[in-house]
PDB file of C-alpha atoms in Angstrom:
ATOM      1  CA  MET A 299     -88.836 247.342-141.761  1.00 50.00           C
ATOM      2  CA  LEU A 300     -91.602 248.253-143.562  1.00 56.00           C
ATOM      3  CA  ASN A 301     -92.271 247.653-146.703  1.00 63.00           C
ATOM      4  CA  LYS A 302     -95.866 246.982-149.027  1.00 65.00           C
ATOM      5  CA  GLN A 303     -94.426 244.672-151.235  1.00 78.00           C
ATOM      6  CA  GLN A 304     -93.705 242.322-148.598  1.00 88.00           C
ATOM      7  CA  THR A 305     -96.468 240.540-145.863  1.00 92.00           C
ATOM      8  CA  ILE A 306     -96.147 240.845-142.048  1.00 92.00           C
ATOM      9  CA  ARG A 307     -94.750 236.804-142.234  1.00 95.00           C
ATOM     10  CA  GLU A 308     -91.736 238.436-144.355  1.00 94.00           C
ATOM     11  CA  GLN A 309     -90.801 241.059-142.453  1.00 92.00           C
ATOM     12  CA  LEU A 310     -91.201 239.058-139.519  1.00 93.00           C
ATOM     13  CA  GLU A 311     -88.368 236.975-141.581  1.00 93.00           C
ATOM     14  CA  ILE A 312     -90.647 233.416-140.236  1.00 95.00           C
ATOM     15  CA  SER A 313     -89.918 230.925-142.416  1.00 93.00           C
ATOM     16  CA  LYS A 314     -92.360 228.853-144.564  1.00 92.00           C
ATOM     17  CA  VAL A 315     -91.767 225.560-142.149  1.00 91.00           C
ATOM     18  CA  GLU A 316     -92.701 227.769-138.723  1.00 93.00           C
ATOM     19  CA  PHE A 317     -95.459 229.246-140.539  1.00 95.00           C
ATOM     20  CA  THR A 318     -96.780 225.735-140.717  1.00 94.00           C
ATOM     21  CA  GLU A 319     -95.554 224.669-137.872  1.00 93.00           C
ATOM     22  CA  MET A 320     -97.719 227.618-136.446  1.00 95.00           C
ATOM     23  CA  GLY A 321    -100.637 226.387-138.622  1.00 96.00           C
ATOM     24  CA  ASN A 322    -100.177 222.256-137.065  1.00 94.00           C
ATOM     25  CA  VAL A 323    -100.535 223.957-133.493  1.00 94.00           C
ATOM     26  CA  GLY A 324    -103.940 225.595-134.370  1.00 96.00           C
ATOM     27  CA  ALA A 325    -105.444 222.388-136.311  1.00 96.00           C
ATOM     28  CA  MET A 326    -104.195 220.928-132.596  1.00 94.00           C
ATOM     29  CA  TYR A 327    -107.088 222.863-130.629  1.00 96.00           C
ATOM     30  CA  TYR A 328    -109.145 222.269-133.658  1.00 96.00           C
ATOM     31  CA  GLN A 329    -109.316 218.953-133.570  1.00 94.00           C
ATOM     32  CA  GLN A 330    -109.221 218.902-129.324  1.00 94.00           C
ATOM     33  CA  GLY A 331    -112.741 221.502-130.063  1.00 96.00           C
ATOM     34  CA  ASN A 332    -110.857 224.309-128.405  1.00 96.00           C
ATOM     35  CA  TYR A 333    -112.407 226.249-131.658  1.00 98.00           C
ATOM     36  CA  LYS A 334    -111.466 229.581-129.669  1.00 97.00           C
ATOM     37  CA  LYS A 335    -107.879 228.976-129.596  1.00 97.00           C
ATOM     38  CA  ALA A 336    -107.933 227.966-132.831  1.00 97.00           C
ATOM     39  CA  ARG A 337    -109.723 230.668-134.420  1.00 98.00           C
ATOM     40  CA  THR A 338    -106.940 232.809-133.098  1.00 98.00           C
ATOM     41  CA  ILE A 339    -104.377 231.557-134.516  1.00 98.00           C
ATOM     42  CA  PHE A 340    -105.860 230.922-137.490  1.00 98.00           C
ATOM     43  CA  GLU A 341    -107.020 234.645-137.603  1.00 98.00           C
ATOM     44  CA  GLY A 342    -103.621 236.060-137.242  1.00 97.00           C
ATOM     45  CA  LEU A 343    -102.101 233.504-139.747  1.00 98.00           C
ATOM     46  CA  VAL A 344    -104.663 235.173-142.526  1.00 98.00           C
ATOM     47  CA  GLU A 345    -102.755 238.747-141.359  1.00 96.00           C
ATOM     48  CA  LEU A 346     -99.672 237.525-140.894  1.00 96.00           C
ATOM     49  CA  ASP A 347     -99.813 235.794-144.941  1.00 97.00           C
ATOM     50  CA  PRO A 348    -102.664 236.630-147.191  1.00 96.00           C
ATOM     51  CA  GLN A 349    -101.102 235.363-150.153  1.00 96.00           C
ATOM     52  CA  SER A 350    -100.833 231.207-147.746  1.00 97.00           C
ATOM     53  CA  ALA A 351    -104.145 228.813-148.978  1.00 98.00           C
ATOM     54  CA  ASP A 352    -102.915 226.733-146.247  1.00 98.00           C
ATOM     55  CA  ALA A 353    -103.760 229.764-143.793  1.00 98.00           C
ATOM     56  CA  HIS A 354    -107.056 230.678-145.517  1.00 98.00           C
ATOM     57  CA  SER A 355    -108.541 227.575-146.150  1.00 98.00           C
ATOM     58  CA  ALA A 356    -108.324 226.229-142.672  1.00 98.00           C
ATOM     59  CA  LEU A 357    -109.609 230.074-140.703  1.00 98.00           C
ATOM     60  CA  GLY A 358    -112.739 229.000-144.192  1.00 98.00           C
ATOM     61  CA  ALA A 359    -112.921 225.501-142.064  1.00 98.00           C
ATOM     62  CA  LEU A 360    -113.655 226.745-138.707  1.00 98.00           C
ATOM     63  CA  LEU A 361    -116.317 229.493-139.711  1.00 98.00           C
ATOM     64  CA  THR A 362    -117.777 226.516-140.945  1.00 98.00           C
ATOM     65  CA  LEU A 363    -118.233 224.146-138.915  1.00 97.00           C
ATOM     66  CA  GLN A 364    -119.248 227.870-136.569  1.00 97.00           C
ATOM     67  CA  GLN A 365    -121.417 228.499-139.441  1.00 96.00           C
ATOM     68  CA  GLN A 366    -120.230 231.683-140.239  1.00 98.00           C
ATOM     69  CA  ASP A 367    -120.974 230.903-144.047  1.00 97.00           C
ATOM     70  CA  GLU A 368    -120.520 234.208-145.268  1.00 97.00           C
ATOM     71  CA  ALA A 369    -118.075 234.937-143.561  1.00 98.00           C
ATOM     72  CA  ALA A 370    -116.167 231.271-144.079  1.00 98.00           C
ATOM     73  CA  LEU A 371    -117.065 231.805-147.794  1.00 98.00           C
ATOM     74  CA  GLU A 372    -115.173 235.152-148.458  1.00 98.00           C
ATOM     75  CA  HIS A 373    -111.570 232.513-147.333  1.00 98.00           C
ATOM     76  CA  LEU A 374    -112.504 229.621-148.722  1.00 98.00           C
ATOM     77  CA  GLN A 375    -113.056 231.201-152.427  1.00 98.00           C
ATOM     78  CA  LYS A 376    -109.878 232.878-151.693  1.00 98.00           C
ATOM     79  CA  ALA A 377    -108.228 229.402-150.515  1.00 98.00           C
ATOM     80  CA  VAL A 378    -109.654 228.187-154.092  1.00 98.00           C
ATOM     81  CA  GLN A 379    -108.475 231.121-155.526  1.00 98.00           C
ATOM     82  CA  LEU A 380    -104.377 231.032-154.504  1.00 98.00           C
ATOM     83  CA  ASN A 381    -104.410 227.095-154.576  1.00 97.00           C
ATOM     84  CA  SER A 382    -107.402 225.481-156.882  1.00 97.00           C
ATOM     85  CA  GLN A 383    -105.809 221.989-156.151  1.00 97.00           C
ATOM     86  CA  GLN A 384    -106.681 221.592-152.988  1.00 97.00           C
ATOM     87  CA  ILE A 385    -109.535 219.375-151.631  1.00 98.00           C
ATOM     88  CA  ALA A 386    -110.657 220.890-148.188  1.00 98.00           C
ATOM     89  CA  PRO A 387    -112.260 224.004-149.738  1.00 98.00           C
ATOM     90  CA  TYR A 388    -114.173 222.451-152.417  1.00 98.00           C
ATOM     91  CA  VAL A 389    -115.433 220.711-149.781  1.00 98.00           C
ATOM     92  CA  ASN A 390    -116.641 222.935-147.073  1.00 98.00           C
ATOM     93  CA  LEU A 391    -118.070 224.856-149.961  1.00 98.00           C
ATOM     94  CA  GLY A 392    -120.051 222.193-150.718  1.00 96.00           C
ATOM     95  CA  GLU A 393    -121.267 222.014-147.174  1.00 95.00           C
ATOM     96  CA  ILE A 394    -122.429 225.776-147.249  1.00 97.00           C
ATOM     97  CA  PHE A 395    -124.104 225.784-150.450  1.00 95.00           C
ATOM     98  CA  ILE A 396    -125.841 222.608-149.024  1.00 92.00           C
ATOM     99  CA  ARG A 397    -126.650 225.370-145.853  1.00 93.00           C
ATOM    100  CA  GLN A 398    -127.467 227.970-148.726  1.00 93.00           C
ATOM    101  CA  GLN A 399    -130.081 225.249-150.236  1.00 90.00           C
ATOM    102  CA  LYS A 400    -127.806 225.967-153.461  1.00 90.00           C
ATOM    103  CA  ILE A 401    -127.647 222.006-154.891  1.00 88.00           C
ATOM    104  CA  GLU A 402    -125.752 222.343-158.112  1.00 88.00           C
ATOM    105  CA  GLU A 403    -123.433 224.484-156.372  1.00 92.00           C
ATOM    106  CA  ALA A 404    -122.757 222.471-153.939  1.00 92.00           C
ATOM    107  CA  VAL A 405    -122.144 218.981-156.393  1.00 91.00           C
ATOM    108  CA  ALA A 406    -120.079 220.652-158.545  1.00 92.00           C
ATOM    109  CA  ASN A 407    -117.864 222.282-155.552  1.00 95.00           C
ATOM    110  CA  LEU A 408    -118.103 218.362-154.078  1.00 94.00           C
ATOM    111  CA  LYS A 409    -117.310 217.005-157.781  1.00 92.00           C
ATOM    112  CA  LYS A 410    -114.320 219.072-157.797  1.00 95.00           C
ATOM    113  CA  ALA A 411    -112.944 217.672-154.466  1.00 96.00           C
ATOM    114  CA  ILE A 412    -114.315 214.079-155.374  1.00 93.00           C
ATOM    115  CA  GLU A 413    -111.853 214.839-158.611  1.00 92.00           C
ATOM    116  CA  LEU A 414    -108.813 215.587-156.493  1.00 95.00           C
ATOM    117  CA  ASP A 415    -108.807 212.342-154.671  1.00 93.00           C
ATOM    118  CA  PRO A 416    -109.249 209.426-157.687  1.00 89.00           C
ATOM    119  CA  ASP A 417    -107.547 206.644-154.950  1.00 88.00           C
ATOM    120  CA  GLU A 418    -110.305 207.670-152.450  1.00 88.00           C
ATOM    121  CA  GLN A 419    -108.475 208.513-149.882  1.00 89.00           C
ATOM    122  CA  ASP A 420    -108.382 211.720-148.034  1.00 93.00           C
ATOM    123  CA  PRO A 421    -110.650 212.020-145.941  1.00 93.00           C
ATOM    124  CA  GLY A 422    -111.834 215.177-146.573  1.00 95.00           C
ATOM    125  CA  ALA A 423    -113.270 214.397-150.142  1.00 94.00           C
ATOM    126  CA  ASN A 424    -114.937 211.026-148.555  1.00 91.00           C
ATOM    127  CA  ARG A 425    -116.545 213.468-146.600  1.00 93.00           C
ATOM    128  CA  ALA A 426    -117.701 214.646-149.871  1.00 93.00           C
ATOM    129  CA  ARG A 427    -118.589 211.464-150.839  1.00 90.00           C
ATOM    130  CA  ALA A 428    -120.742 211.132-147.959  1.00 88.00           C
ATOM    131  CA  MET A 429    -122.505 214.526-148.677  1.00 89.00           C
ATOM    132  CA  ILE A 430    -123.249 214.014-152.383  1.00 88.00           C
ATOM    133  CA  LEU A 431    -124.996 210.321-151.217  1.00 85.00           C
ATOM    134  CA  GLY A 432    -127.017 212.114-148.918  1.00 83.00           C
ATOM    135  CA  ILE A 433    -128.371 214.152-151.543  1.00 83.00           C
ATOM    136  CA  TYR A 434    -128.793 211.041-153.751  1.00 81.00           C
ATOM    137  CA  GLN A 435    -130.630 208.910-151.063  1.00 79.00           C
ATOM    138  CA  VAL A 436    -132.935 212.003-150.834  1.00 77.00           C
ATOM    139  CA  ILE A 437    -133.571 212.575-154.713  1.00 75.00           C
ATOM    140  CA  GLN A 438    -134.043 208.596-154.531  1.00 75.00           C
ATOM    141  CA  ALA A 439    -137.043 209.009-151.684  1.00 74.00           C
ATOM    142  CA  ASP A 440    -138.938 211.677-153.723  1.00 67.00           C
ATOM    143  CA  GLY A 441    -138.147 209.311-157.060  1.00 64.00           C
ATOM    144  CA  LYS A 442    -136.664 211.405-159.294  1.00 56.00           C
ATOM    145  CA  ALA A 443    -133.567 209.180-159.618  1.00 51.00           C
ATOM    146  CA  THR A 444    -133.301 206.974-162.451  1.00 50.00           C
ATOM    147  CA  GLU A 445    -130.627 204.164-161.335  1.00 52.00           C
ATOM    148  CA  GLU A 446    -130.732 202.595-158.498  1.00 50.00           C
ATOM    149  CA  ILE A 447    -127.305 202.621-155.427  1.00 46.00           C
ATOM    150  CA  GLY A 448    -127.002 199.972-154.178  1.00 46.00           C
ATOM    151  CA  LEU A 449    -125.991 202.059-150.569  1.00 43.00           C
ATOM    152  CA  GLU A 450    -127.081 200.856-147.858  1.00 39.00           C
ATOM    153  CA  SER A 451    -125.572 197.798-147.614  1.00 33.00           C
ATOM    154  CA  ASP A 452    -121.501 198.192-149.393  1.00 44.00           C
ATOM    155  CA  LYS A 453    -121.107 201.064-149.110  1.00 43.00           C
ATOM    156  CA  ILE A 454    -122.233 202.718-145.529  1.00 42.00           C
ATOM    157  CA  ASN A 455    -121.023 201.765-142.756  1.00 38.00           C
TER     158      ASN A 455
ATOM    159  CA  MET B  52    -142.169 216.476-140.723  1.00 35.00           C
ATOM    160  CA  ILE B  53    -139.383 217.120-143.518  1.00 35.00           C
ATOM    161  CA  GLY B  54    -137.021 216.801-140.650  1.00 38.00           C
ATOM    162  CA  LYS B  55    -138.072 213.116-139.784  1.00 41.00           C
ATOM    163  CA  LEU B  56    -138.595 211.734-143.618  1.00 38.00           C
ATOM    164  CA  LEU B  57    -135.421 212.248-143.749  1.00 41.00           C
ATOM    165  CA  GLY B  58    -134.230 211.226-140.523  1.00 43.00           C
ATOM    166  CA  SER B  59    -135.246 208.076-142.106  1.00 45.00           C
ATOM    167  CA  VAL B  60    -133.745 208.888-145.557  1.00 45.00           C
ATOM    168  CA  ALA B  61    -130.430 210.257-145.538  1.00 52.00           C
ATOM    169  CA  GLY B  62    -129.672 211.618-142.139  1.00 56.00           C
ATOM    170  CA  SER B  63    -127.728 207.669-140.647  1.00 63.00           C
ATOM    171  CA  LEU B  64    -125.568 208.797-143.856  1.00 70.00           C
ATOM    172  CA  LEU B  65    -125.467 212.241-143.990  1.00 76.00           C
ATOM    173  CA  ASP B  66    -124.469 212.071-139.288  1.00 78.00           C
ATOM    174  CA  LYS B  67    -122.148 209.148-140.004  1.00 75.00           C
ATOM    175  CA  VAL B  68    -119.853 212.119-141.187  1.00 78.00           C
ATOM    176  CA  GLY B  69    -121.178 214.883-138.340  1.00 80.00           C
ATOM    177  CA  LEU B  70    -123.821 216.708-141.202  1.00 80.00           C
ATOM    178  CA  GLY B  71    -127.190 215.286-139.398  1.00 78.00           C
ATOM    179  CA  LYS B  72    -128.368 219.050-139.247  1.00 78.00           C
ATOM    180  CA  ILE B  73    -127.986 219.761-142.648  1.00 78.00           C
ATOM    181  CA  ALA B  74    -130.639 216.737-143.857  1.00 76.00           C
ATOM    182  CA  PRO B  75    -133.394 219.339-144.113  1.00 80.00           C
ATOM    183  CA  PHE B  76    -131.452 221.396-146.614  1.00 83.00           C
ATOM    184  CA  VAL B  77    -131.069 219.146-148.779  1.00 79.00           C
ATOM    185  CA  LYS B  78    -134.567 218.054-149.261  1.00 78.00           C
ATOM    186  CA  MET B  79    -135.282 222.188-149.439  1.00 83.00           C
ATOM    187  CA  GLY B  80    -132.644 222.289-152.033  1.00 81.00           C
ATOM    188  CA  LEU B  81    -133.580 219.908-154.224  1.00 77.00           C
ATOM    189  CA  ASN B  82    -137.614 221.563-154.149  1.00 76.00           C
ATOM    190  CA  ALA B  83    -135.639 224.863-154.755  1.00 76.00           C
ATOM    191  CA  ILE B  84    -133.650 223.548-158.183  1.00 74.00           C
ATOM    192  CA  THR B  85    -135.957 225.738-161.579  1.00 67.00           C
ATOM    193  CA  GLY B  86    -133.151 224.600-163.570  1.00 68.00           C
ATOM    194  CA  ASN B  87    -132.208 220.505-165.125  1.00 70.00           C
ATOM    195  CA  TRP B  88    -133.450 217.899-162.799  1.00 67.00           C
ATOM    196  CA  ALA B  89    -132.323 215.429-164.790  1.00 70.00           C
ATOM    197  CA  GLY B  90    -129.301 216.636-165.146  1.00 74.00           C
ATOM    198  CA  VAL B  91    -128.286 217.670-161.508  1.00 72.00           C
ATOM    199  CA  ALA B  92    -129.429 213.792-160.317  1.00 71.00           C
ATOM    200  CA  LYS B  93    -127.235 212.545-163.338  1.00 75.00           C
ATOM    201  CA  ASP B  94    -123.926 214.912-161.523  1.00 74.00           C
ATOM    202  CA  VAL B  95    -124.578 213.294-158.190  1.00 75.00           C
ATOM    203  CA  PHE B  96    -125.243 209.400-159.898  1.00 75.00           C
ATOM    204  CA  SER B  97    -122.103 209.299-161.639  1.00 78.00           C
ATOM    205  CA  LEU B  98    -119.909 210.485-158.665  1.00 76.00           C
ATOM    206  CA  VAL B  99    -121.403 207.591-156.598  1.00 73.00           C
ATOM    207  CA  SER B 100    -121.859 205.318-159.261  1.00 76.00           C
ATOM    208  CA  ASN B 101    -118.073 203.941-159.035  1.00 74.00           C
ATOM    209  CA  PHE B 102    -117.234 204.701-154.912  1.00 75.00           C
ATOM    210  CA  LYS B 103    -115.476 201.551-153.885  1.00 73.00           C
ATOM    211  CA  GLY B 104    -114.477 202.307-150.374  1.00 69.00           C
ATOM    212  CA  ASN B 105    -116.577 203.382-147.505  1.00 72.00           C
ATOM    213  CA  PHE B 106    -116.545 206.303-145.087  1.00 77.00           C
ATOM    214  CA  VAL B 107    -114.688 205.092-142.256  1.00 80.00           C
ATOM    215  CA  ASN B 108    -112.034 207.374-142.713  1.00 84.00           C
ATOM    216  CA  ALA B 109    -114.074 210.447-143.311  1.00 89.00           C
ATOM    217  CA  ASP B 110    -113.831 213.558-141.512  1.00 92.00           C
ATOM    218  CA  LYS B 111    -116.394 214.071-139.483  1.00 91.00           C
ATOM    219  CA  LYS B 112    -115.363 217.769-139.376  1.00 95.00           C
ATOM    220  CA  PRO B 113    -114.696 220.154-141.802  1.00 97.00           C
ATOM    221  CA  PRO B 114    -111.536 219.476-142.944  1.00 97.00           C
ATOM    222  CA  LEU B 115    -108.810 222.490-142.683  1.00 98.00           C
ATOM    223  CA  GLY B 116    -106.537 221.275-145.417  1.00 96.00           C
ATOM    224  CA  GLY B 117    -102.751 221.629-145.620  1.00 94.00           C
ATOM    225  CA  PHE B 118    -102.149 222.613-141.360  1.00 95.00           C
ATOM    226  CA  GLU B 119    -103.709 219.021-140.455  1.00 90.00           C
ATOM    227  CA  LYS B 120    -101.616 217.129-142.776  1.00 78.00           C
ATOM    228  CA  GLN B 121     -98.108 215.806-140.625  1.00 62.00           C
ATOM    229  CA  PRO B 122     -95.325 218.429-140.595  1.00 61.00           C
ATOM    230  CA  THR B 123     -92.229 218.296-142.024  1.00 58.00           C
ATOM    231  CA  GLU B 124     -89.764 216.583-141.805  1.00 59.00           C
ATOM    232  CA  GLU B 125     -87.365 218.926-140.880  1.00 62.00           C
ATOM    233  CA  LYS B 126     -86.417 220.342-137.396  1.00 63.00           C
ATOM    234  CA  ALA B 127     -89.371 221.918-135.384  1.00 66.00           C
ATOM    235  CA  SER B 128     -87.745 225.354-134.938  1.00 77.00           C
ATOM    236  CA  LEU B 129     -90.987 227.487-132.958  1.00 85.00           C
ATOM    237  CA  ASN B 130     -89.852 227.160-129.441  1.00 87.00           C
ATOM    238  CA  LYS B 131     -90.645 229.736-126.237  1.00 86.00           C
ATOM    239  CA  ASP B 132     -87.458 231.754-126.969  1.00 89.00           C
ATOM    240  CA  ARG B 133     -88.348 231.918-130.772  1.00 92.00           C
ATOM    241  CA  MET B 134     -91.492 233.651-129.988  1.00 92.00           C
ATOM    242  CA  SER B 135     -90.002 235.792-127.480  1.00 91.00           C
ATOM    243  CA  GLY B 136     -88.058 236.987-130.294  1.00 93.00           C
ATOM    244  CA  LEU B 137     -91.162 237.726-132.557  1.00 93.00           C
ATOM    245  CA  PHE B 138     -93.026 239.347-130.145  1.00 91.00           C
ATOM    246  CA  GLY B 139     -89.626 241.555-129.718  1.00 92.00           C
ATOM    247  CA  ALA B 140     -89.869 242.235-133.911  1.00 92.00           C
ATOM    248  CA  LEU B 141     -93.530 242.696-133.677  1.00 92.00           C
ATOM    249  CA  GLY B 142     -93.692 245.315-130.928  1.00 90.00           C
ATOM    250  CA  LYS B 143     -90.602 246.774-133.300  1.00 88.00           C
ATOM    251  CA  LEU B 144     -93.202 246.500-136.476  1.00 84.00           C
ATOM    252  CA  PHE B 145     -95.462 248.091-134.437  1.00 82.00           C
ATOM    253  CA  LYS B 146     -93.954 251.134-133.881  1.00 83.00           C
ATOM    254  CA  ALA B 147     -92.445 251.578-136.919  1.00 80.00           C
ATOM    255  CA  LEU B 148     -96.058 252.427-138.437  1.00 73.00           C
ATOM    256  CA  GLY B 149     -97.146 254.649-135.456  1.00 69.00           C
ATOM    257  CA  SER B 150     -94.418 256.549-137.015  1.00 64.00           C
ATOM    258  CA  PHE B 151     -95.526 256.201-141.034  1.00 60.00           C
ATOM    259  CA  GLY B 152     -98.665 257.713-139.276  1.00 60.00           C
ATOM    260  CA  LYS B 153    -101.862 254.777-138.291  1.00 61.00           C
ATOM    261  CA  ASP B 154    -103.139 252.631-140.857  1.00 67.00           C
ATOM    262  CA  GLY B 155    -106.212 251.286-139.219  1.00 69.00           C
ATOM    263  CA  ASP B 156    -106.761 247.941-141.368  1.00 78.00           C
ATOM    264  CA  LEU B 157    -102.771 247.490-140.723  1.00 79.00           C
ATOM    265  CA  MET B 158    -103.075 248.234-137.041  1.00 80.00           C
ATOM    266  CA  GLY B 159    -106.258 245.418-137.149  1.00 85.00           C
ATOM    267  CA  SER B 160    -104.170 242.995-138.790  1.00 89.00           C
ATOM    268  CA  ILE B 161    -101.000 243.374-135.734  1.00 90.00           C
ATOM    269  CA  GLY B 162    -103.796 242.981-133.868  1.00 91.00           C
ATOM    270  CA  LYS B 163    -105.058 239.648-134.479  1.00 95.00           C
ATOM    271  CA  ILE B 164    -101.402 238.314-135.416  1.00 96.00           C
ATOM    272  CA  PHE B 165    -100.452 239.533-131.448  1.00 95.00           C
ATOM    273  CA  SER B 166    -102.708 237.379-130.334  1.00 96.00           C
ATOM    274  CA  ALA B 167    -102.330 234.662-132.254  1.00 97.00           C
ATOM    275  CA  PHE B 168     -98.576 234.758-130.501  1.00 96.00           C
ATOM    276  CA  GLN B 169     -99.426 234.693-127.558  1.00 95.00           C
ATOM    277  CA  ALA B 170    -102.053 231.293-128.053  1.00 96.00           C
ATOM    278  CA  LEU B 171     -99.033 230.046-129.735  1.00 95.00           C
ATOM    279  CA  GLU B 172     -96.048 231.632-126.990  1.00 93.00           C
ATOM    280  CA  GLU B 173     -99.013 230.534-124.281  1.00 92.00           C
ATOM    281  CA  THR B 174     -99.040 226.366-126.004  1.00 91.00           C
ATOM    282  CA  MET B 175     -94.926 226.567-126.128  1.00 86.00           C
ATOM    283  CA  SER B 176     -94.584 227.300-122.707  1.00 85.00           C
ATOM    284  CA  ASN B 177     -97.288 224.243-121.475  1.00 82.00           C
ATOM    285  CA  ASN B 178     -95.145 221.808-124.086  1.00 75.00           C
ATOM    286  CA  GLN B 179     -91.945 222.991-122.370  1.00 68.00           C
ATOM    287  CA  MET B 180     -93.089 222.711-118.388  1.00 65.00           C
ATOM    288  CA  ILE B 181     -94.713 218.627-120.133  1.00 65.00           C
ATOM    289  CA  ASN B 182     -90.991 217.741-121.620  1.00 68.00           C
ATOM    290  CA  GLU B 183     -89.353 220.030-118.542  1.00 67.00           C
ATOM    291  CA  ARG B 184     -91.475 217.057-116.057  1.00 66.00           C
ATOM    292  CA  ARG B 185     -91.091 214.536-117.940  1.00 63.00           C
ATOM    293  CA  ALA B 186     -87.450 214.473-117.941  1.00 68.00           C
ATOM    294  CA  ASN B 187     -87.510 215.235-114.379  1.00 68.00           C
ATOM    295  CA  SER B 188     -89.027 212.004-113.408  1.00 64.00           C
ATOM    296  CA  LYS B 189     -87.264 210.067-115.409  1.00 58.00           C
ATOM    297  CA  LEU B 190     -84.000 211.630-113.625  1.00 57.00           C
ATOM    298  CA  ALA B 191     -86.161 210.933-110.479  1.00 57.00           C
ATOM    299  CA  GLN B 192     -86.573 207.574-110.642  1.00 57.00           C
ATOM    300  CA  PRO B 193     -83.845 205.028-109.895  1.00 57.00           C
ATOM    301  CA  ALA B 194     -81.402 203.523-111.909  1.00 51.00           C
ATOM    302  CA  TYR B 195     -81.712 199.501-111.833  1.00 51.00           C
TER     303      TYR B 195
END
C-alpha cells in the first residue's frame, strides 16, 4: 500500500473528480463564511495531493483572507509553479504584496491576472482591475500620473 | 491622516471589492518606491486605460481558483458511504505507516486528511438528511 512515488490521493484511489468535489465543498464553506471548516478541508486536500494547483490556490486564498501572508505566499507561489495559467493566485499575490508595500511586485502579479482574462469576464481578474484602479487613483492623487483616466463616471459602479 | 486622505481617494473603489482596509498600504507602498516611478505609473495606466467593463461581478473576497468553478458534469460520486470507505482506507494506511516506523511529516499529513474527511463526512450526512427530509415531506403531501 505504501508507495512514496504516489500521492496519498492516489494511494487511497480518490479520483480527480472526487477530489474536485471535495474542493467544491470547501469552496461552499468559504462562500458561506465558515472559514474554519473551509480551512480544514483545504489543508487536508493539500496533503492528499501536494501536486494540485487548485488545492494550493484555495488554501492560499483563505490564508490571504485571514492575513496570514507568509503562509499564503508559500501556497500561492506553489500554485503558480504548478499551473501558471490560473488567475486566482496572481490576484491574491497582488493583494499580499500591496499589504507588504511592495507595489512593483503587486502590479506585476495583478498584470498577469488581467492578461489571463482578455474578455474581462473573470470575477477574480476584475478584482485585480479594481486593485489596479485603486493604485492608479492614489498615483493621481499624488500628482505623479501623467495621464488622466475618467474613472468615477464610467468605470466605478 | 493617511487613512483619511485615502478614504476619499482609493477607499471608495477598494471598498467595493472588500479591500478598503488596504488603501493605506497602497499609499505607503508608493512612497516606498525608490526606483522608476514613471515606469510603475505607466504600467498601471496601460492596464486600466482599456478597461471597458465594470466591477459588478468582481470578487469581494480573495478568489479560490479552480474549486469555485462549477462541478464537472460527471455524476457526483461523493456520499456518506464513500466517505466511510475512505476513512477505512486511511486507517489502513495509518497502520501500514506504523509498521514502517513513524514518519512525523507523514503522520501530520494523515492527521490533516483525517480532519478534512471528518468535515466532508459531516457535510455528506447533513446533505443526506436534508434530502431524506425533502423526500419524506413530498411523500407526506396529499395526492391531488
